[in-house]
Short mmCIF file of C-alpha atoms and ligand atoms in Angstrom, two decimals:
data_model
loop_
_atom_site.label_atom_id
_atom_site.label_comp_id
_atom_site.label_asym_id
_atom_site.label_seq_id
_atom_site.Cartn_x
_atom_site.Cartn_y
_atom_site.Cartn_z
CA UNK A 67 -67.30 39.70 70.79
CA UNK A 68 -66.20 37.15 68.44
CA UNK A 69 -68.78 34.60 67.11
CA UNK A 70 -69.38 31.39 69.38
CA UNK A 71 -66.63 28.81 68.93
CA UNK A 72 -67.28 26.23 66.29
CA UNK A 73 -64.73 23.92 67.91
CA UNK A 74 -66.02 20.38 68.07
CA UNK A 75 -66.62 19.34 71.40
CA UNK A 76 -66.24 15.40 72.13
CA UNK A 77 -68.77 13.37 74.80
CA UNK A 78 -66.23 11.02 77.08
CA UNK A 79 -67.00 8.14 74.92
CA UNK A 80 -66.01 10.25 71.54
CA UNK A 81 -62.53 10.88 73.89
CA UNK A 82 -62.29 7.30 74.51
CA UNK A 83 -62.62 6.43 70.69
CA UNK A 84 -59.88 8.85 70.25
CA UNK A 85 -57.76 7.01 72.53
CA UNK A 86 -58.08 3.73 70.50
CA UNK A 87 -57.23 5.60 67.63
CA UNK A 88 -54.15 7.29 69.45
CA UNK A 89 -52.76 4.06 71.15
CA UNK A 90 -53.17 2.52 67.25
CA UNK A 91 -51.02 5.42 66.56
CA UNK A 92 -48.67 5.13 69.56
CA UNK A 93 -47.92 1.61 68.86
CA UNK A 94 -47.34 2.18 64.90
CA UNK A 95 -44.83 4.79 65.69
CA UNK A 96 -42.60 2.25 68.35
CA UNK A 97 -42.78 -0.08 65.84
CA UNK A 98 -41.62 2.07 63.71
CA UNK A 99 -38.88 4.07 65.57
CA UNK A 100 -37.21 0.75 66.22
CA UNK A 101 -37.32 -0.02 62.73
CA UNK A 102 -35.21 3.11 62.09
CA UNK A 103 -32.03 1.98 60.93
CA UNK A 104 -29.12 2.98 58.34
CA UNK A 105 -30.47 0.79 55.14
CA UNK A 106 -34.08 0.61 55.47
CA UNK A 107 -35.99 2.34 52.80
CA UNK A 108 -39.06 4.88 53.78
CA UNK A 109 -41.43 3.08 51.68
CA UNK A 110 -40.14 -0.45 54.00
CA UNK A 111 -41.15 1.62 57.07
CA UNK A 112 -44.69 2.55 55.07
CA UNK A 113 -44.95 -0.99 54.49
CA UNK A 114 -44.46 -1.70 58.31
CA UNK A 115 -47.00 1.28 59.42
CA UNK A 116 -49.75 -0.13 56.62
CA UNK A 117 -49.27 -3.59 58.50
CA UNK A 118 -49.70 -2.66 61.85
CA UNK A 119 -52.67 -0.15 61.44
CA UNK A 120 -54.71 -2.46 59.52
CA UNK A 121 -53.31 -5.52 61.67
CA UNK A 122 -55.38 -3.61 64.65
CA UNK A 123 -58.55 -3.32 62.64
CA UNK A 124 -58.04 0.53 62.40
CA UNK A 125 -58.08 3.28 59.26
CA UNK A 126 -54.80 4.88 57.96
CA UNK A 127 -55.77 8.61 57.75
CA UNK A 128 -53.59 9.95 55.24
CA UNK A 129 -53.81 7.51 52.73
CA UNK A 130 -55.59 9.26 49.50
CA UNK A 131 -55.91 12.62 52.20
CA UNK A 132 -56.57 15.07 49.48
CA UNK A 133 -54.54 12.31 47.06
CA UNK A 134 -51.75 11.65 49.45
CA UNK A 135 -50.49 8.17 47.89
CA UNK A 136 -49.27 6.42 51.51
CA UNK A 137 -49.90 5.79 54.67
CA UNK A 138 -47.34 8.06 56.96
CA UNK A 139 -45.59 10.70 56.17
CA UNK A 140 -41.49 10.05 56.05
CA UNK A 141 -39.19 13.20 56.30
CA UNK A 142 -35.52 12.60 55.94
CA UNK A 143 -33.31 15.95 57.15
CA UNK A 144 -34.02 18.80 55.58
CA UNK A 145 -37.60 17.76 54.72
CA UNK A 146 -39.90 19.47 57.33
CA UNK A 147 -43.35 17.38 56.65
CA UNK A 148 -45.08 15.62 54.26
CA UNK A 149 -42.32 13.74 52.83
CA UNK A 150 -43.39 10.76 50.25
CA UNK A 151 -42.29 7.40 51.38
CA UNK A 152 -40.28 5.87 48.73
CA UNK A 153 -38.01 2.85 47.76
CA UNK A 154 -35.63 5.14 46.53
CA UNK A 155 -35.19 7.29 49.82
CA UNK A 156 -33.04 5.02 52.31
CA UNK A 157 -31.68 6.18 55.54
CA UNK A 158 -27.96 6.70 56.19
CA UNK A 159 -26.36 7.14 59.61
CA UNK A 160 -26.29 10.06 60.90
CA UNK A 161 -29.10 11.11 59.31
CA UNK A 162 -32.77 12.06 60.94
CA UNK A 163 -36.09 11.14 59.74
CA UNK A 164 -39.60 13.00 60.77
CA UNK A 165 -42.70 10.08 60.92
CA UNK A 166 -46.17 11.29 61.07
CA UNK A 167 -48.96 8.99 61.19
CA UNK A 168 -52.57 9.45 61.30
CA UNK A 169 -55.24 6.42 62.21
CA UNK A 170 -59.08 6.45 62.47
CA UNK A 171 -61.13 4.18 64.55
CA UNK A 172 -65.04 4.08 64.59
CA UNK A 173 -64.67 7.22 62.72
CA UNK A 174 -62.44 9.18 65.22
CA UNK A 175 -59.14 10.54 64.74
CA UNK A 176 -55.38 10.68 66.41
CA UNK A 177 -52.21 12.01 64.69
CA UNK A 178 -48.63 12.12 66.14
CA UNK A 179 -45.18 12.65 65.01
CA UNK A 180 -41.62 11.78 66.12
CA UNK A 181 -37.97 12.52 64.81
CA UNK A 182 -35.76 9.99 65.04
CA UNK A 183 -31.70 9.65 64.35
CA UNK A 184 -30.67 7.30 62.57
CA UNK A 185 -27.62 5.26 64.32
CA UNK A 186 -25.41 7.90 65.67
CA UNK A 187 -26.13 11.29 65.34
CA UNK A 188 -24.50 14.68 66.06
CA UNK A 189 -25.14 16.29 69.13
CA UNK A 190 -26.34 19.62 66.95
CA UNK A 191 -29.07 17.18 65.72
CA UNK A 192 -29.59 15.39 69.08
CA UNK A 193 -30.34 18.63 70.54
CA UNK A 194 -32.08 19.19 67.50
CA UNK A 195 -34.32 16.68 68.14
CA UNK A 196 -34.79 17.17 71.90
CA UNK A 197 -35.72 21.81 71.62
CA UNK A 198 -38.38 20.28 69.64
CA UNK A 199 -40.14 17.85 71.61
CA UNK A 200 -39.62 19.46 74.52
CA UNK A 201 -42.01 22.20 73.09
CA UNK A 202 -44.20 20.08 72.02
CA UNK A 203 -44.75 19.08 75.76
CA UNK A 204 -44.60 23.00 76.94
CA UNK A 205 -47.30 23.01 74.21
CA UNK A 206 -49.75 20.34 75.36
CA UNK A 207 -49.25 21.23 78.80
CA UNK A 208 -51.38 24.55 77.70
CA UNK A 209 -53.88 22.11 76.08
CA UNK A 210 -56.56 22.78 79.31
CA UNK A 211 -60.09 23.88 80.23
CA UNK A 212 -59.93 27.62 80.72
CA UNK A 213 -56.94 28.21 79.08
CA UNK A 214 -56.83 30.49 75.72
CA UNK A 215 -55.88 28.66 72.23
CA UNK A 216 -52.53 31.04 72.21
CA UNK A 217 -51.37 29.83 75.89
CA UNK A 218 -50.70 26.84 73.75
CA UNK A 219 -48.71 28.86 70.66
CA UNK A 220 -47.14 31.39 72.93
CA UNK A 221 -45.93 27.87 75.49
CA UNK A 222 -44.08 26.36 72.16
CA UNK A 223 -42.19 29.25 71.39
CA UNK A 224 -41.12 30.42 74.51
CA UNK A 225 -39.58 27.12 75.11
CA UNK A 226 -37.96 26.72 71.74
CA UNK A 227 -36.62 30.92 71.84
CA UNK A 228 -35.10 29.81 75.56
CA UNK A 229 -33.61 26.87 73.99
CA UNK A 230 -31.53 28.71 71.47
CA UNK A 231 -31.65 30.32 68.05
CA UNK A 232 -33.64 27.63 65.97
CA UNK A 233 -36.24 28.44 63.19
CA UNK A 234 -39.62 28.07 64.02
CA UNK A 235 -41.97 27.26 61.15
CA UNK A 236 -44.79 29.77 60.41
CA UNK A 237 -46.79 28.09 57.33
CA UNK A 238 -47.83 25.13 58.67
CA UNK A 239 -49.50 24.54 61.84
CA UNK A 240 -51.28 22.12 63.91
CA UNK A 241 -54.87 21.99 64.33
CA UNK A 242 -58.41 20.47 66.05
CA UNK A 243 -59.35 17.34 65.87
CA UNK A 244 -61.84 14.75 66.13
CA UNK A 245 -64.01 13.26 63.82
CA UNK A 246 -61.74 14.86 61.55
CA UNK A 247 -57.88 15.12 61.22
CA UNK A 248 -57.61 18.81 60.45
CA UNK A 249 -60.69 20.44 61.93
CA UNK A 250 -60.85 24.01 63.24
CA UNK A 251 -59.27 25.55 65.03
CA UNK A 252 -55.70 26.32 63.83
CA UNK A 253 -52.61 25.94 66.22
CA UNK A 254 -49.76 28.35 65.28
CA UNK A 255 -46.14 27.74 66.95
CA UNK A 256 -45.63 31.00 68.20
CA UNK A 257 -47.79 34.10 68.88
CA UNK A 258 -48.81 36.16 72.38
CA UNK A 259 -50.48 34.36 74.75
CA UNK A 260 -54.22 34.94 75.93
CA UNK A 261 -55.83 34.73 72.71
CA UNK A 262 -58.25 33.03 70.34
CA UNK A 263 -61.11 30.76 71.20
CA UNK A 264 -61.26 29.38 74.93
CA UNK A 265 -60.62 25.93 75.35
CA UNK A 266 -63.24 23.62 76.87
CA UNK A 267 -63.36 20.09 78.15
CA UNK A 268 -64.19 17.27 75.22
CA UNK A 269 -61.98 19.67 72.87
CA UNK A 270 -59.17 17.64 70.82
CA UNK A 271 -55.91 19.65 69.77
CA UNK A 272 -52.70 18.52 67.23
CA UNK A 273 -50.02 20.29 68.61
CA UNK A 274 -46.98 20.00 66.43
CA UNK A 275 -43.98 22.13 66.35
CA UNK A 276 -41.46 22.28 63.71
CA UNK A 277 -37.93 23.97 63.64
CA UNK A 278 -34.94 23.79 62.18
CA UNK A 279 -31.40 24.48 62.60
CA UNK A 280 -31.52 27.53 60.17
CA UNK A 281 -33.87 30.10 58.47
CA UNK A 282 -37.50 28.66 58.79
CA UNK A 283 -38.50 29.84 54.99
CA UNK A 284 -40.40 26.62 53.72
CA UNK A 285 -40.64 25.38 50.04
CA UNK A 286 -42.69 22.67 48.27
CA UNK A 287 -40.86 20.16 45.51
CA UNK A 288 -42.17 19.45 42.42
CA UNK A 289 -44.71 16.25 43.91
CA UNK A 290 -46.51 18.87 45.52
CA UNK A 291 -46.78 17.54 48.74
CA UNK A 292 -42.57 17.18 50.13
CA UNK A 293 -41.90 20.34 52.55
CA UNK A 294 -38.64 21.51 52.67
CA UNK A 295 -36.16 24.25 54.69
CA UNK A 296 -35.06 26.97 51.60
CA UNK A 297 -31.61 26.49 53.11
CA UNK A 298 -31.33 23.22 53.09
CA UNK A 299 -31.10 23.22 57.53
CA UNK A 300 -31.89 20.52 59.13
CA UNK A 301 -35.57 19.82 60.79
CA UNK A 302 -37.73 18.08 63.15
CA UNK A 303 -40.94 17.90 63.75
CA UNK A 304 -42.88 16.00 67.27
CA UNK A 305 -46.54 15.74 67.37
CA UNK A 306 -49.46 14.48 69.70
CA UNK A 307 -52.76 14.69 69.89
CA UNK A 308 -54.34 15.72 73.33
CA UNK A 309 -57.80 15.73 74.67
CA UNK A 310 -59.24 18.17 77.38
CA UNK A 311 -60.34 16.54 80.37
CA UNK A 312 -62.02 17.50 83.64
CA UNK A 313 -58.44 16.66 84.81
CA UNK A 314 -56.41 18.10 82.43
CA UNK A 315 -54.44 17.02 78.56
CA UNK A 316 -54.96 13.66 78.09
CA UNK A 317 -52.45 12.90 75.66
CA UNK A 318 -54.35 10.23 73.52
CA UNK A 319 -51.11 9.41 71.40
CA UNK A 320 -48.75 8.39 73.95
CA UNK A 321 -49.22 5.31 75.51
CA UNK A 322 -48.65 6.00 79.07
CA UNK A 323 -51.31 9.06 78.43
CA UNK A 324 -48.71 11.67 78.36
CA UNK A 325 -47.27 11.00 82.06
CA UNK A 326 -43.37 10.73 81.48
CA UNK A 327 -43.96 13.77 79.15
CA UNK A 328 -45.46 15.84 81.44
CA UNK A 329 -43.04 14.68 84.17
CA UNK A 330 -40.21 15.68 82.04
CA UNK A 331 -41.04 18.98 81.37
CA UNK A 332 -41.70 19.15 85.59
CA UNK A 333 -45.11 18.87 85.36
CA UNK A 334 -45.32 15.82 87.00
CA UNK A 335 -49.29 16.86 88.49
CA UNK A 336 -50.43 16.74 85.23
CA UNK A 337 -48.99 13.26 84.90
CA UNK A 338 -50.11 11.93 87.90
CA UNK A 339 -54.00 13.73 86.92
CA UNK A 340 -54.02 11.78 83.39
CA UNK A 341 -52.68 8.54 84.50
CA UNK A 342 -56.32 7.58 85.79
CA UNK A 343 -57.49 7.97 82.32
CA UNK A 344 -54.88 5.52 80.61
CA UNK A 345 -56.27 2.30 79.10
N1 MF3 B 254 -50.42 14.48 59.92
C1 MF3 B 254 -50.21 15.67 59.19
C2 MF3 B 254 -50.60 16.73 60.16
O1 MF3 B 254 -50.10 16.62 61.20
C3 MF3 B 254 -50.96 15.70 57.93
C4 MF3 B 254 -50.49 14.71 56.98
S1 MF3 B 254 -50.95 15.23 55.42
C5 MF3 B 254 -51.27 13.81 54.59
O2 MF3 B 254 -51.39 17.58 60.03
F1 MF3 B 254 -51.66 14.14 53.45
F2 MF3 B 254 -50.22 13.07 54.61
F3 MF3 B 254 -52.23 13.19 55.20
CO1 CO B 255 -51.33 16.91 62.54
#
C-alpha cells in the first residue's frame, strides 16, 4: 500500500476559479499566437502577454517564479522550455516558437503552452508541431476519475511512438495543480500505464509533452533557466491544464473547454460531456 494521495483536491467553485484563470490564459495565448510574426521580438510578445493578463485583473505566474525575470516563457527552435524573452531574440520565417504562460486568479492557477510557426514553415516542423499536440490531447483525454496517473504518461507516448521516431523529453515533466503551479503529483511523458496515484474528481493536472525532431538529451545555457536539445533538433512543446469532473477533463485552458480537442483526437463524447461546463 502506498501512503494516501496528497494530491490537492479542488471543491467546484476552486474548479471554477481555475477556469477564470485558464480562459485569462486562453485568451493571452490567441493574442499572442496572432502576434507571431517574422520581426517581432520575444520580449514585444512578453510585453503583449504582461498587457493582457493584468488588463483582465489577473496574476502572471511566472514572473519572479523562483527569480524567473518575465512573464511567459518564449522558446525559439531548438529551445525546449523556459526560454527568456528578450529584445535581442526576434523571430524569422520559418522558424517555430514554444509560449508558455501561467496566470493566477483569486489565488488559483492555469498554465498552457502552444508552438507556433512562424510564416511558412516546413512540413518536418508542421508535423512537428501537430505529433505533439496531438499527444497532448491523447494525454488529457486520460485526465479522468478512476483512471491511474500513468494512463495519462503511457496515452502521450503511445501517440507520439505511433506518430514516428521523435524524441520524447524525460527531465522535465508536467505536474498538479491548483492553488499552486507545480504541485504534486508529477506527470512524466512516457511510462506503463496503470500506475501511480488514482485520479479523483476536483484533481487539476498540467499535461505537457515535449519532443523533438532528434535525440531528446536536454541542456541548460549559461542564464540558468533556457532548455535546450544537445543536438541542436528542433522542439515543441503544447500544454493545458485540465480539471476532473463528474463528467470528465475539463480542459480549463482552452476556451471552448477542450471540445474541438477532444473531437479531434475522436473523442468527440468527451467534448460533448465538457461543453456544459464552458463559461
Ligand atoms: N509553465 C512552466 C510549466 O509548465 C513553468 C514555467 S517556469 C517559470 O511548468 F519560471 F517560467 F515560471
Ligand atoms: Co506547466
Amino acid at each position: 500500500m502506498r501512503a494516501k494521495s496528497e494530491i490537492e483536491i479542488k471543491t467546484p467553485e476552486q474548479i471554477e476559479a481555475m477556469r477564470r484563470a485558464g480562459l485569462v490564459v486562453a485568451r493571452t495565448l490567441r493574442v499572442l499566437r496572432e502576434a507571431v510574426k517574422p520581426g517581432i521580438s520575444t520580449a514585444d510578445l512578453d510585453e503583449l502577454a504582461r498587457r493582457e493578463i493584468s488588463g483582465a485583473g489577473a496574476t502572471p505566474s511566472f514572473l519572479n517564479y523562483h527569480g524567473y525575470p518575465a512573464v511567459i516563457c518564449t522558446s525559439p527552435n531548438e529551445v525546449i522550455v523556459h526560454g527568456i524573452p528578450s529584445p535581442e531574440t526576434t523571430l524569422t520565417d520559418g522558424d517555430i516558437i514554444s509560449i508558455d504562460c501561467g496566470a493566477i486568479v483569486d489565488g488559483w492557477h492555469g498554465d498552457a503552452a502552444i508552438t507556433v510557426g512562424v510564416g511558412e514553415i516546413s512540413p518536418e516542423l508542421t508535423r512537428l508541431l501537430q505529433v505533439c499536440e496531438t499527444a497532448l490531447w491523447h494525454g488529457l483525454a486520460q485526465v479522468r476519475a478512476g483512471n491511474r496517473l500513468t494512463d495519462v504518461s503511457h496515452a502521450v507516448e503511445a501517440s507520439v511512438r505511433a506518430a514516428g521516431p521523435y524524441g520524447i523529453i524525460e527531465e522535465y515533466v508536467g505536474h498538479g495543480i491548483g492553488s499552486a503551479m507545480h504541485m504534486d503529483p508529477p506527470v512524466p511523458n512516457y511510462g506503463r500505464p496503470g500506475r501511480g496515484p488514482r485520479l479523483r474528481e476536483g484533481m487539476a493536472l498540467a499535461v505537457e509533452p515535449m519532443i523533438v525532431l532528434g535525440e531528446p538529451e536536454t541542456a541548460v545555457l549559461e542564464d540558468d533557466w533556457t532548455v535546450v536539445s544537445v543536438d541542436g533538433s528542433y522542439a515543441a512543446h503544447f500544454e493545458h491544464t485540465a480539471a476532473i469532473t463528474a463528467d470528465g477533463p475539463w480542459v480549463t485552458t482552452a476556451e471552448d473547454g477542450g471540445e474541438a480537442g477532444f473531437a479531434a483526437i475522436g473523442q468527440a463524447a468527451l467534448g460533448r460531456a465538457v461543453a456544459a461546463h464552458v463559461s
